[in-house]
mmCIF file of C-alpha atoms in Angstrom:
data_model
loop_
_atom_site.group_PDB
_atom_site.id
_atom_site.type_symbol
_atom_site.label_atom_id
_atom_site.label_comp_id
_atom_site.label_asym_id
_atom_site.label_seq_id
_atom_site.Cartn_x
_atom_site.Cartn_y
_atom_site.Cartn_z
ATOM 1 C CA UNK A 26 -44.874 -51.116 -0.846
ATOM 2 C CA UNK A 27 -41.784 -49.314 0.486
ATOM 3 C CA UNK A 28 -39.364 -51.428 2.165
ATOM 4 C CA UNK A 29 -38.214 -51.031 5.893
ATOM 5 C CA UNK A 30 -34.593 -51.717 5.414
ATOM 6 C CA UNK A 31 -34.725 -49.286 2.554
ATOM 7 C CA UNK A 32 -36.043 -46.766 4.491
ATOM 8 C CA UNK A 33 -33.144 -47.330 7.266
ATOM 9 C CA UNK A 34 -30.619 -46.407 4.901
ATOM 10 C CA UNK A 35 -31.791 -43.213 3.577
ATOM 11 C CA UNK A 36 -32.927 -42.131 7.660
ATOM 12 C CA UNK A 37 -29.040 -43.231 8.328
ATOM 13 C CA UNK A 38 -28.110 -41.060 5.584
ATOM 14 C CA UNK A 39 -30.046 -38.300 6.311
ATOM 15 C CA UNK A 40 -29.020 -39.051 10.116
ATOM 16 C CA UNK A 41 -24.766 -39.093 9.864
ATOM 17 C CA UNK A 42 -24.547 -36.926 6.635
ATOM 18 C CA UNK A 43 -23.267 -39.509 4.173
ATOM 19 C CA UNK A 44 -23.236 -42.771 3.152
ATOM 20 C CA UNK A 45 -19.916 -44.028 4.190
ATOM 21 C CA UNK A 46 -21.141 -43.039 7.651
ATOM 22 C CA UNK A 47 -24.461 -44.591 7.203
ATOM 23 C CA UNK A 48 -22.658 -47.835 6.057
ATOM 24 C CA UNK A 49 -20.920 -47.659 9.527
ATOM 25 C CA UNK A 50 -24.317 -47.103 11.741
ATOM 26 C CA UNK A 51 -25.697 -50.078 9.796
ATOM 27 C CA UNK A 52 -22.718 -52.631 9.753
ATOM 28 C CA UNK A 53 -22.757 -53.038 6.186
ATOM 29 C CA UNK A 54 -20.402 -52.095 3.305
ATOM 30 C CA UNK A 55 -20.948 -48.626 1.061
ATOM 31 C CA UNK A 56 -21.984 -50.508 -1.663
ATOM 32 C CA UNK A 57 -24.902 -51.999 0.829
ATOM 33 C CA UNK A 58 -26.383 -48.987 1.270
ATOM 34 C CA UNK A 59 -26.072 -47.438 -2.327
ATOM 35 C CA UNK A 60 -27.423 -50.643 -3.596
ATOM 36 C CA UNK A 61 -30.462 -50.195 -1.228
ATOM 37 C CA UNK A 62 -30.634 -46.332 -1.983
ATOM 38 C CA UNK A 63 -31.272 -47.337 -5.951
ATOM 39 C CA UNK A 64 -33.836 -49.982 -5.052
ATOM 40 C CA UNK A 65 -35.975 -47.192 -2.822
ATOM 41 C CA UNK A 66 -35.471 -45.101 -5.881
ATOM 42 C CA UNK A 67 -36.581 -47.550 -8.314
ATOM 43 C CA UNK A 68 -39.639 -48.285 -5.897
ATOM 44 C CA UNK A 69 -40.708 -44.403 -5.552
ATOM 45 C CA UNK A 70 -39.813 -43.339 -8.779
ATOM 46 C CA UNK A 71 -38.078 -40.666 -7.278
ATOM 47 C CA UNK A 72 -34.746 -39.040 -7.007
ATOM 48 C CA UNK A 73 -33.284 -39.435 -3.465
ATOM 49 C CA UNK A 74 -29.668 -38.204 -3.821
ATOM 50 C CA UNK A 75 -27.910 -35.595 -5.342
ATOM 51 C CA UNK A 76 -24.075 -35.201 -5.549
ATOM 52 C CA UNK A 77 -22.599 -32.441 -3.610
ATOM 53 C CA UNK A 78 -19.031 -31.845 -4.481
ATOM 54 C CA UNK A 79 -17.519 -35.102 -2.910
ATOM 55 C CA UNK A 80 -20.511 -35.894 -1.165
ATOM 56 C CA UNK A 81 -24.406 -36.459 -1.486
ATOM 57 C CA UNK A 82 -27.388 -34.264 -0.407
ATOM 58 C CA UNK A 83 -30.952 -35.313 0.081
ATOM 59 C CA UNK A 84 -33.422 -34.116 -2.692
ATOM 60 C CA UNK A 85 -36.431 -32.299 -1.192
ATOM 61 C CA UNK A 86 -38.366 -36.039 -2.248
ATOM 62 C CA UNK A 87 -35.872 -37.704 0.099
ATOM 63 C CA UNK A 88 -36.681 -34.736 3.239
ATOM 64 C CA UNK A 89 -40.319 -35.899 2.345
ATOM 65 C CA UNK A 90 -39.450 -39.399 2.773
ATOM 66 C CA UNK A 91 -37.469 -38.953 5.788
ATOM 67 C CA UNK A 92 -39.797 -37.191 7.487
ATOM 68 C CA UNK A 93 -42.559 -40.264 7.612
ATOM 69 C CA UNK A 94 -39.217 -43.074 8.057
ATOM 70 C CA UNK A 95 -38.626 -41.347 11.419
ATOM 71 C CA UNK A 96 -42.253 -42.028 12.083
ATOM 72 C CA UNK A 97 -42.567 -45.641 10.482
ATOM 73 C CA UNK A 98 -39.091 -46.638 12.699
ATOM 74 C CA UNK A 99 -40.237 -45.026 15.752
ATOM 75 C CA UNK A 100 -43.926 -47.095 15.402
ATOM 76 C CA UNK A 101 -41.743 -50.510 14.685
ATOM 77 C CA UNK A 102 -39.594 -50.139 17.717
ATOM 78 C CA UNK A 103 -42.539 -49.215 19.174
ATOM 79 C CA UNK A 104 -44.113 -52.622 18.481
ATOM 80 C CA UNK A 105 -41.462 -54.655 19.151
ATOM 81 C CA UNK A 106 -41.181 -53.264 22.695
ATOM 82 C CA UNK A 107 -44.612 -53.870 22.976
ATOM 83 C CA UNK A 108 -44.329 -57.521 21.855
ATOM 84 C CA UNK A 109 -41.139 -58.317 24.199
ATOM 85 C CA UNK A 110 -43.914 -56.829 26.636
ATOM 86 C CA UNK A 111 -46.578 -58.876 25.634
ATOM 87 C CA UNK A 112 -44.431 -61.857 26.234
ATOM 88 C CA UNK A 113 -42.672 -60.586 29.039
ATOM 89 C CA UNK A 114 -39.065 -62.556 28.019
ATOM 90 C CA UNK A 115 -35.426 -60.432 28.458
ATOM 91 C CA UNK A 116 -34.346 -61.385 24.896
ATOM 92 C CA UNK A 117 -32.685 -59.561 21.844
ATOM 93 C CA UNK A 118 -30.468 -56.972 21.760
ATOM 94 C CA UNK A 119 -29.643 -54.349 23.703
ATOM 95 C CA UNK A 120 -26.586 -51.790 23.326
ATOM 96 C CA UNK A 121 -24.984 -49.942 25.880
ATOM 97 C CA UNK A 122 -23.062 -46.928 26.178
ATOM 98 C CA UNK A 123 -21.370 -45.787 29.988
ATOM 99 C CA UNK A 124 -19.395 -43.321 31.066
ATOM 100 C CA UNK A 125 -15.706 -44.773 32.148
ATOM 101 C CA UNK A 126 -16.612 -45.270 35.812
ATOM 102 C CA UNK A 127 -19.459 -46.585 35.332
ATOM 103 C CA UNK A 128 -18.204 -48.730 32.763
ATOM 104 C CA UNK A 129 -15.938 -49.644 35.687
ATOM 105 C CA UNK A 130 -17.525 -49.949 38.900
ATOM 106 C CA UNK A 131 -21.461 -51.143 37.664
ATOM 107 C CA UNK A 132 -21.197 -52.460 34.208
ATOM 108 C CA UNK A 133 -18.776 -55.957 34.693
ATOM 109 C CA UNK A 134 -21.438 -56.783 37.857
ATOM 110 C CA UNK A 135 -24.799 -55.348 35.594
ATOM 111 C CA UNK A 136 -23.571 -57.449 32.460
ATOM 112 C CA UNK A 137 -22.704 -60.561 34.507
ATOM 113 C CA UNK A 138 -26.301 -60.714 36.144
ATOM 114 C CA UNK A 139 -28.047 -60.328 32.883
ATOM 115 C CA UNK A 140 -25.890 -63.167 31.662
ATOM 116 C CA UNK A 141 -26.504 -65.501 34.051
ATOM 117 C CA UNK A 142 -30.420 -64.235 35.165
ATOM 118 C CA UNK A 143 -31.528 -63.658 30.549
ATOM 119 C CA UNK A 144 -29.007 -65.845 29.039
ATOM 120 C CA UNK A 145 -31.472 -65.050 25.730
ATOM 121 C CA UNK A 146 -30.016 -61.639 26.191
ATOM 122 C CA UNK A 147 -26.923 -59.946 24.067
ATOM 123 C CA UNK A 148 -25.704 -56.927 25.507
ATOM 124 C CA UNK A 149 -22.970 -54.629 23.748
ATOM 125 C CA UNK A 150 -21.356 -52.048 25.972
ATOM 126 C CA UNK A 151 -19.535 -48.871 24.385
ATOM 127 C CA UNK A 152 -17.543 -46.646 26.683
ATOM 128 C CA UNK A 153 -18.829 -42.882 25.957
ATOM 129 C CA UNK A 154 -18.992 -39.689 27.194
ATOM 130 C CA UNK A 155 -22.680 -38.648 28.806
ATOM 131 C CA UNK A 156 -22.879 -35.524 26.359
ATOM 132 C CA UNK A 157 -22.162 -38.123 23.129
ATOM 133 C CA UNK A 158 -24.391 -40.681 24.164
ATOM 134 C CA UNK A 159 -27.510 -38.367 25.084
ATOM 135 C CA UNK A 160 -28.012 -38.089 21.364
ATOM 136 C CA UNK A 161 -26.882 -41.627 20.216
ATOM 137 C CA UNK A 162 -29.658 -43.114 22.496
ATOM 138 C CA UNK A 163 -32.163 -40.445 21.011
ATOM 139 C CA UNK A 164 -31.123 -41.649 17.362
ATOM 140 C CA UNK A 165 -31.087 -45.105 18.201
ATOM 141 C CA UNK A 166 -27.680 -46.482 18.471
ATOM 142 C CA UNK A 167 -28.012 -47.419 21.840
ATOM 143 C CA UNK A 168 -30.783 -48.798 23.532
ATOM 144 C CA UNK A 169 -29.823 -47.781 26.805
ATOM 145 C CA UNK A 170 -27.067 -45.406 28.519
ATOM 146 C CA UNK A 171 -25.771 -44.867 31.852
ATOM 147 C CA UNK A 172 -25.453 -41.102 32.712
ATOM 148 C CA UNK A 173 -24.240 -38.499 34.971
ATOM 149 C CA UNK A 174 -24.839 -35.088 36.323
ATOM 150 C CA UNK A 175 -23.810 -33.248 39.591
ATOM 151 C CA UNK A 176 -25.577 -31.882 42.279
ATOM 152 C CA UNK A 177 -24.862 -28.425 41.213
ATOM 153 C CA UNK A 178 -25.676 -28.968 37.328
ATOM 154 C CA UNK A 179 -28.434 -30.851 36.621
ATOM 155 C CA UNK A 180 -27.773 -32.685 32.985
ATOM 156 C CA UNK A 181 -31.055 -31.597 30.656
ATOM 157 C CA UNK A 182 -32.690 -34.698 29.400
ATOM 158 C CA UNK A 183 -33.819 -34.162 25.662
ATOM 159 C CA UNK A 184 -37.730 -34.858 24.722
ATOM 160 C CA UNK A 185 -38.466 -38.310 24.210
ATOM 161 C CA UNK A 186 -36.280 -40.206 26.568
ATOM 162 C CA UNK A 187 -37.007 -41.259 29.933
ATOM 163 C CA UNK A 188 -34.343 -41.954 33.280
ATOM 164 C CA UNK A 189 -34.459 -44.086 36.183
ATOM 165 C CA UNK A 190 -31.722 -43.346 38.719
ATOM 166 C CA UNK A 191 -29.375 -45.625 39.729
ATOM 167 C CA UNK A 192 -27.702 -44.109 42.642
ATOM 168 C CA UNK A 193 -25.743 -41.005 44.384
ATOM 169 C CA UNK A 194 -21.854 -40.862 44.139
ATOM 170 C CA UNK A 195 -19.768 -38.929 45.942
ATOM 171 C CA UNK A 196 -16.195 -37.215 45.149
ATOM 172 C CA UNK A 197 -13.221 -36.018 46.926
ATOM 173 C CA UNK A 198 -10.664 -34.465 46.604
ATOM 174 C CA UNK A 199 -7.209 -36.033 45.336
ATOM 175 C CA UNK A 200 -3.722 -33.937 46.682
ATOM 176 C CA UNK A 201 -0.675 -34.410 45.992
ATOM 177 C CA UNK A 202 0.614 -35.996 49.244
ATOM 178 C CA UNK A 203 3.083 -33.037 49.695
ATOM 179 C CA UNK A 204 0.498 -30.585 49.540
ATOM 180 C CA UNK A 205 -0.005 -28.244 52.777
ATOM 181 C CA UNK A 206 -3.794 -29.519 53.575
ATOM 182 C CA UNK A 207 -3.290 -32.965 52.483
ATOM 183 C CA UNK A 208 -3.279 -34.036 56.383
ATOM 184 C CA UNK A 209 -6.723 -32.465 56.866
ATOM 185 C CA UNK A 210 -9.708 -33.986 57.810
ATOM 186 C CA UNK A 211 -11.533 -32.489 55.273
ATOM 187 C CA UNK A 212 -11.070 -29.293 53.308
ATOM 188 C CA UNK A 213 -13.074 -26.272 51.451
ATOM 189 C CA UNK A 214 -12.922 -25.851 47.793
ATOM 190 C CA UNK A 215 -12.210 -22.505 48.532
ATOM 191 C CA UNK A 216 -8.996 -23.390 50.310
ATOM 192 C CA UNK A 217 -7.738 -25.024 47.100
ATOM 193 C CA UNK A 218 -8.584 -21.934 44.692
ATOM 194 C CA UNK A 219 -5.067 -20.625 43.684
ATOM 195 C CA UNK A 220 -4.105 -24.553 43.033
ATOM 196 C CA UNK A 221 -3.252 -26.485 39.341
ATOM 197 C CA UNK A 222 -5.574 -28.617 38.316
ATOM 198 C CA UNK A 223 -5.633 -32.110 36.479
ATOM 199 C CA UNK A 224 -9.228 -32.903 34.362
ATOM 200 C CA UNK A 225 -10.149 -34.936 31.989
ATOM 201 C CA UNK A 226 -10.650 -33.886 28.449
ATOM 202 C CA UNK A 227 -12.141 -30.443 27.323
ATOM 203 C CA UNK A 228 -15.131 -32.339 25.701
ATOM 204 C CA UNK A 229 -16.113 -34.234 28.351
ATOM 205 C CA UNK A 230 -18.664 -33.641 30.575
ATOM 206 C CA UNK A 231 -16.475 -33.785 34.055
ATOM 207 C CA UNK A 232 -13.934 -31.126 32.607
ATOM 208 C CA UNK A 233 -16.907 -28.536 31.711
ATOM 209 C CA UNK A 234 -18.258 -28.927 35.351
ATOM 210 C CA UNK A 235 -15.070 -28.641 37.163
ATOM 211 C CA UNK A 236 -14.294 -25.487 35.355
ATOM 212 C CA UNK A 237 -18.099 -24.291 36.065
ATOM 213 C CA UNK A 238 -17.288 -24.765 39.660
ATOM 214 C CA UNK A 239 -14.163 -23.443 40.633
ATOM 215 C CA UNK A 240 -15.556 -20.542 39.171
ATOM 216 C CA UNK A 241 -18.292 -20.853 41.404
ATOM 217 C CA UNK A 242 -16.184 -20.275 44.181
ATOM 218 C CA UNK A 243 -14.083 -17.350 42.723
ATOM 219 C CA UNK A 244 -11.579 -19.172 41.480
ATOM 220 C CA UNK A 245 -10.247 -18.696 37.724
ATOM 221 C CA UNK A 246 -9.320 -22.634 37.041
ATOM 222 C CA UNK A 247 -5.636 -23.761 36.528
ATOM 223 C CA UNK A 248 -5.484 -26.329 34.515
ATOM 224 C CA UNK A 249 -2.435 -27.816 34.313
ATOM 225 C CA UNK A 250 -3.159 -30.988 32.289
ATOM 226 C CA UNK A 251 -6.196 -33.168 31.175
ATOM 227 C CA UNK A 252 -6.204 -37.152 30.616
ATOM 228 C CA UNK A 253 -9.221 -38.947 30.158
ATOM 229 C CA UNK A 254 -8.533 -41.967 32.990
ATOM 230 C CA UNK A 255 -8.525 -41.193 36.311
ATOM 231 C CA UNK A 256 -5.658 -43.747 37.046
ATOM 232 C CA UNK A 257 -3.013 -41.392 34.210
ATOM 233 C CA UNK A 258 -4.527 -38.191 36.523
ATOM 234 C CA UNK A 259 -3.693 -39.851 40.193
ATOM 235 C CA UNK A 260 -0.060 -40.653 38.122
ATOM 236 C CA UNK A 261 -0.266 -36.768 37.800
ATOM 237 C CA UNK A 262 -1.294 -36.066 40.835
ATOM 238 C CA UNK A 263 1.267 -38.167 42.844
ATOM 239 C CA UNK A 264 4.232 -36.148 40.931
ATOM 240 C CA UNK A 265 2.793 -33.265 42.582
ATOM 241 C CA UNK A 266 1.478 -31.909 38.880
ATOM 242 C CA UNK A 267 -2.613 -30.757 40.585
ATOM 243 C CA UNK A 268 -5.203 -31.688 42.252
ATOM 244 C CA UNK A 269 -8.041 -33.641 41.060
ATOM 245 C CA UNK A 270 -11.509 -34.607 42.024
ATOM 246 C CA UNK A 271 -12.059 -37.846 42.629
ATOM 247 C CA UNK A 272 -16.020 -39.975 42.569
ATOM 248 C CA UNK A 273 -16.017 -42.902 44.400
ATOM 249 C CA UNK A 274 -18.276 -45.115 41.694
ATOM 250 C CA UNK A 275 -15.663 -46.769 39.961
ATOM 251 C CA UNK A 276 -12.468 -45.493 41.806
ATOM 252 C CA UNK A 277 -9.210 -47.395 41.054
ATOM 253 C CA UNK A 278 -6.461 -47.737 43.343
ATOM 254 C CA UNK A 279 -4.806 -44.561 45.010
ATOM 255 C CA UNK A 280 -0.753 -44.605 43.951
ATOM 256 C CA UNK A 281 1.431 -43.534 46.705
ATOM 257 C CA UNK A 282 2.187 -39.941 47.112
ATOM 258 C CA UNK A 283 -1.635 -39.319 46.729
ATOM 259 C CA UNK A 284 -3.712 -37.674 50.046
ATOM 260 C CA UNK A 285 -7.319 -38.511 49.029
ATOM 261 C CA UNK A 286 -9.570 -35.764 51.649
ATOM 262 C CA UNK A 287 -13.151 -35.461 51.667
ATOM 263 C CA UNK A 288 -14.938 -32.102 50.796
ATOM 264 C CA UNK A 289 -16.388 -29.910 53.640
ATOM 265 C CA UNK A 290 -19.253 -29.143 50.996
ATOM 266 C CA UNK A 291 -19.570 -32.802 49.720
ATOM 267 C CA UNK A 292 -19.939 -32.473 46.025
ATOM 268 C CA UNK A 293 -21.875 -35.663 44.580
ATOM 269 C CA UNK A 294 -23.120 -36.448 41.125
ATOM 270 C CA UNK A 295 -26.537 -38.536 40.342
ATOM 271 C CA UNK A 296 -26.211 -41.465 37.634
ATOM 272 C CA UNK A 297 -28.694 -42.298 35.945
ATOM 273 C CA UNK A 298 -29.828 -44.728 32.898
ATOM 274 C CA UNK A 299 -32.012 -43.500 30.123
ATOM 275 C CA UNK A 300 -33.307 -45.263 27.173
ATOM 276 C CA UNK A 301 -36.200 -43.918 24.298
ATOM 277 C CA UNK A 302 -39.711 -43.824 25.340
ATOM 278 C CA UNK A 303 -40.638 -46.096 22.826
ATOM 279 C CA UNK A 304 -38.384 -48.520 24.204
ATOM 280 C CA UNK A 305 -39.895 -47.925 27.497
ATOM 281 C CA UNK A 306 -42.019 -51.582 27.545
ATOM 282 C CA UNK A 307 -39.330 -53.459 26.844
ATOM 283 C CA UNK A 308 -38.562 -55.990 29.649
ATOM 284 C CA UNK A 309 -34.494 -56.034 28.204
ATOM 285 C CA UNK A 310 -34.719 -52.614 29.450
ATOM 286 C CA UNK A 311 -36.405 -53.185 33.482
ATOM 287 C CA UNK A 312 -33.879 -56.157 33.802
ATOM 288 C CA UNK A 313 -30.943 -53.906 32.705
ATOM 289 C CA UNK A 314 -32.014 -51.586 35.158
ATOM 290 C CA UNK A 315 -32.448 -53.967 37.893
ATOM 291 C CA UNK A 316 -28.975 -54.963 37.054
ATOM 292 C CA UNK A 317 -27.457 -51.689 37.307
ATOM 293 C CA UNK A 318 -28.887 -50.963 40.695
ATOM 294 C CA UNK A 319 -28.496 -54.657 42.167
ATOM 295 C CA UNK A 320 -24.248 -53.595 40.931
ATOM 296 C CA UNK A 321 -23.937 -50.845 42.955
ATOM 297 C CA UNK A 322 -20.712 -50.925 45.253
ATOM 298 C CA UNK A 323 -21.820 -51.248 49.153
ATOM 299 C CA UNK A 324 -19.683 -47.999 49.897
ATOM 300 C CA UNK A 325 -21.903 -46.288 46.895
ATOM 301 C CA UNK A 326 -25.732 -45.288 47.807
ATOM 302 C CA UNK A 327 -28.007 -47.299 45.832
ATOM 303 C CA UNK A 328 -31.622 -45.478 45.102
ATOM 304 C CA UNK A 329 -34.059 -47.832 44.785
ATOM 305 C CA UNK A 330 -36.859 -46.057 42.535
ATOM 306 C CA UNK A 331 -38.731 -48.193 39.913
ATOM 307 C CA UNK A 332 -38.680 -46.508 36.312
ATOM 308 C CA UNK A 333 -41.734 -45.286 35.259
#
């Protein structure tokens, strides 16, 4: 009979491209996961693993085998949602990733509710960017991520995970307090084409919708600098560096020399928590949920839909 763990490692392999990165995904040493590798070899009579200059490839046995763990791992997580379900307890473990201000403004409230409301439950959060953890949740690292997309770019949600949202955010627009329409009311993006802009990095997700944007509005993008935390780009923004945008979920405090002015055409983004449809029983996962929504700052609008 082939053995589960066994099976992990060669998926993990097959999954992260080695098995030094396999090791990682598991929490075990290299030698962990080789040792298991010769045991599933052993059991199957097979070769799994060829070497490939420095590194290994799978043998066309191991793409066989592969093909029916993906199935035998999705079918166990599959029952163990369906036994938390059966029991209907908030226990185990559940890992979460969130962007940064989320991780912010909902996750220290979220995580302190399931503490005190499932003390049976042991939650991990990760700070990641929404286009890293779309896949990580789809592979199984996390069990659960909290997402984002704007009104004006939808985020695609990959086949076999679900989303309940969480609520609407809404942005502004940060100005150097020097600037000529920092005194306004509100102002047009237009107004602020020919301007320098400060992003966050060029992978993120924020930074490729900005850009997408500005365009929008016949503006070729100036961007002046990137940093990933909005506090290091209102630092840049108060030495009269660029403008920046600003969401409210999560927002730390304003330095002085900073005008913060709402947009004429409010721009808002949608976030959003989305787990594996296998996983979609599991109570850990409705309580997490719960938790997220029950966080949500008063100035923030909370949408109260149930996930499906």
């Amino acid at each position: 009979m082939l053995d589960l763990e066994r099976l992990r490692a060669l998926h993990s392999v097959a999954t992260y491209g080695s098995v030094s990165a396999a090791a990682d995904v598991l929490h075990v040493t290299t030698s962990a996961v080789s040792q298991q590798l010769a045991k599933l070899e052993r059991e199957t009579g097979q070769k799994l693993l060829e070497r490939n200059g420095r590194g290994v490839r799978l043998t066309d046995a191991a793409e066989l085998l592969v093909t029916h763990a993906e199935r035998i791992l999705s079918l166990v997580e599959q029952a163990q949602a369906d036994l938390e379900a059966h029991r209907g307890s908030v226990v185990g473990q559940l890992a979460v990733a969130a962007f940064p201000t989320a991780a912010r403004g909902l996750l220290p409230g979220a995580l302190c509710a399931l503490r005190a409301d499932h003390p049976d439950l042991h939650v991990q959060l990760v700070e990641e960017d929404p286009l890293r953890s779309l896949p990580l949740v789809l592979r199984g690292d996390y069990d659960l991520a909290v997402v984002q997309d704007w009104n004006n770019e939808p985020l695609p949600l990959p086949d076999g995970l679900h989303k309940g949202v969480i609520c609407d955010d809404v942005a502004d627009v940060a100005l150097p307090e020097a600037h000529p329409l920092a005194g306004r009311d509100s102002v047009d993006l237009k107004e602020l084409a020919g301007d320098a802009w400060i992003s966050s990095s060029p992978d993120s997700i924020c930074c490729g919708w900005l850009l997408r944007t500005l365009r929008s509005v016949d503006a070729e993008p100036k961007m002046a600098h990137m940093a990933y935390e909005f506090a290091t780009q209102l630092s840049l923004v108060a030495a009269g560096l660029g403008n920046a945008i600003l969401p409210r979920l999560g927002r730390c405090d304003v330095p002085p020399g900073v005008a913060v002015v709402p947009l004429a055409a409010p721009l808002s983004r949608r976030v959003y928590a989305i787990w594996r449809e296998e996983a979609a029983r599991r109570p850990a996962i409705r309580a997490a949920i719960r938790a997220l929504r029950g966080a949500v700052p008063a100035d923030v609008p909370a949408v109260t839909l149930v996930p499906s």
